[in-house]
Amino acid sequence: MDRNFAHALALVLKSEGLWSDNPADPGGATMKGVTLTNFRRYVKADATKADLRKISDA
């Protein structure tokens, strides 16, 4: 499982590793494949875009 996770994470970060806040993207603000909506749901309910931009790779 850990080996699969590391491989999957590397693949995600390869294409989703940068900051994106494109108004045309229905996912909204996203950093490293994590949307602000999900970050608020699972990590910090009152998170800001600045908080999201600071997340680490793992």
PDB file of C-alpha atoms in Angstrom:
ATOM      1  CA  MET A   1       0.000   0.000   0.000  1.00  0.00           C
ATOM      2  CA  ASP A   2       2.714   2.523   0.937  1.00  0.00           C
ATOM      3  CA  ARG A   3       4.562   1.853  -2.309  1.00  0.00           C
ATOM      4  CA  ASN A   4       1.372   2.415  -4.307  1.00  0.00           C
ATOM      5  CA  PHE A   5       0.635   5.631  -2.417  1.00  0.00           C
ATOM      6  CA  ALA A   6       4.090   7.064  -3.090  1.00  0.00           C
ATOM      7  CA  HIS A   7       3.780   6.241  -6.779  1.00  0.00           C
ATOM      8  CA  ALA A   8       0.265   7.699  -7.000  1.00  0.00           C
ATOM      9  CA  LEU A   9       1.330  10.847  -5.149  1.00  0.00           C
ATOM     10  CA  ALA A  10       4.237  11.353  -7.543  1.00  0.00           C
ATOM     11  CA  LEU A  11       1.868  11.070 -10.518  1.00  0.00           C
ATOM     12  CA  VAL A  12      -0.608  13.544  -9.039  1.00  0.00           C
ATOM     13  CA  LEU A  13       2.072  16.076  -8.135  1.00  0.00           C
ATOM     14  CA  LYS A  14       3.528  15.857 -11.629  1.00  0.00           C
ATOM     15  CA  SER A  15       0.358  17.301 -13.157  1.00  0.00           C
ATOM     16  CA  GLU A  16      -1.357  18.898 -10.154  1.00  0.00           C
ATOM     17  CA  GLY A  17       1.584  20.287  -8.219  1.00  0.00           C
ATOM     18  CA  LEU A  18       1.132  23.972  -8.881  1.00  0.00           C
ATOM     19  CA  TRP A  19      -1.254  26.645  -7.691  1.00  0.00           C
ATOM     20  CA  SER A  20      -4.332  27.185  -9.833  1.00  0.00           C
ATOM     21  CA  ASP A  21      -7.152  29.638  -9.331  1.00  0.00           C
ATOM     22  CA  ASN A  22      -8.739  29.795 -12.773  1.00  0.00           C
ATOM     23  CA  PRO A  23     -12.302  31.200 -12.691  1.00  0.00           C
ATOM     24  CA  ALA A  24     -13.222  28.844 -15.560  1.00  0.00           C
ATOM     25  CA  ASP A  25     -12.202  25.781 -13.501  1.00  0.00           C
ATOM     26  CA  PRO A  26     -15.239  24.446 -11.594  1.00  0.00           C
ATOM     27  CA  GLY A  27     -12.907  23.082  -8.898  1.00  0.00           C
ATOM     28  CA  GLY A  28     -11.888  26.588  -7.912  1.00  0.00           C
ATOM     29  CA  ALA A  29      -8.668  27.343  -6.070  1.00  0.00           C
ATOM     30  CA  THR A  30      -6.443  24.251  -6.099  1.00  0.00           C
ATOM     31  CA  MET A  31      -2.962  23.464  -4.782  1.00  0.00           C
ATOM     32  CA  LYS A  32      -1.214  20.134  -5.398  1.00  0.00           C
ATOM     33  CA  GLY A  33      -4.508  18.592  -6.491  1.00  0.00           C
ATOM     34  CA  VAL A  34      -6.363  19.689  -3.341  1.00  0.00           C
ATOM     35  CA  THR A  35      -9.270  22.086  -3.756  1.00  0.00           C
ATOM     36  CA  LEU A  36     -10.004  24.793  -1.217  1.00  0.00           C
ATOM     37  CA  THR A  37     -13.415  23.208  -0.658  1.00  0.00           C
ATOM     38  CA  ASN A  38     -11.882  19.851   0.320  1.00  0.00           C
ATOM     39  CA  PHE A  39      -9.138  21.491   2.368  1.00  0.00           C
ATOM     40  CA  ARG A  40     -11.849  23.274   4.357  1.00  0.00           C
ATOM     41  CA  ARG A  41     -13.894  20.086   4.689  1.00  0.00           C
ATOM     42  CA  TYR A  42     -11.086  17.825   5.895  1.00  0.00           C
ATOM     43  CA  VAL A  43      -8.344  20.030   7.331  1.00  0.00           C
ATOM     44  CA  LYS A  44      -9.334  23.537   8.390  1.00  0.00           C
ATOM     45  CA  ALA A  45     -12.901  24.796   8.145  1.00  0.00           C
ATOM     46  CA  ASP A  46     -11.956  28.472   7.947  1.00  0.00           C
ATOM     47  CA  ALA A  47      -8.945  28.025   5.632  1.00  0.00           C
ATOM     48  CA  THR A  48      -8.053  30.782   3.204  1.00  0.00           C
ATOM     49  CA  LYS A  49      -6.435  30.557  -0.204  1.00  0.00           C
ATOM     50  CA  ALA A  50      -3.185  31.582   1.496  1.00  0.00           C
ATOM     51  CA  ASP A  51      -3.481  28.574   3.846  1.00  0.00           C
ATOM     52  CA  LEU A  52      -4.051  26.251   0.912  1.00  0.00           C
ATOM     53  CA  ARG A  53      -1.013  27.594  -0.943  1.00  0.00           C
ATOM     54  CA  LYS A  54       1.216  26.584   2.008  1.00  0.00           C
ATOM     55  CA  ILE A  55       0.385  22.855   2.034  1.00  0.00           C
ATOM     56  CA  SER A  56       3.248  20.375   1.836  1.00  0.00           C
ATOM     57  CA  ASP A  57       3.583  17.475  -0.595  1.00  0.00           C
ATOM     58  CA  ALA A  58       2.617  14.875   2.007  1.00  0.00           C
TER      59      ALA A  58
END
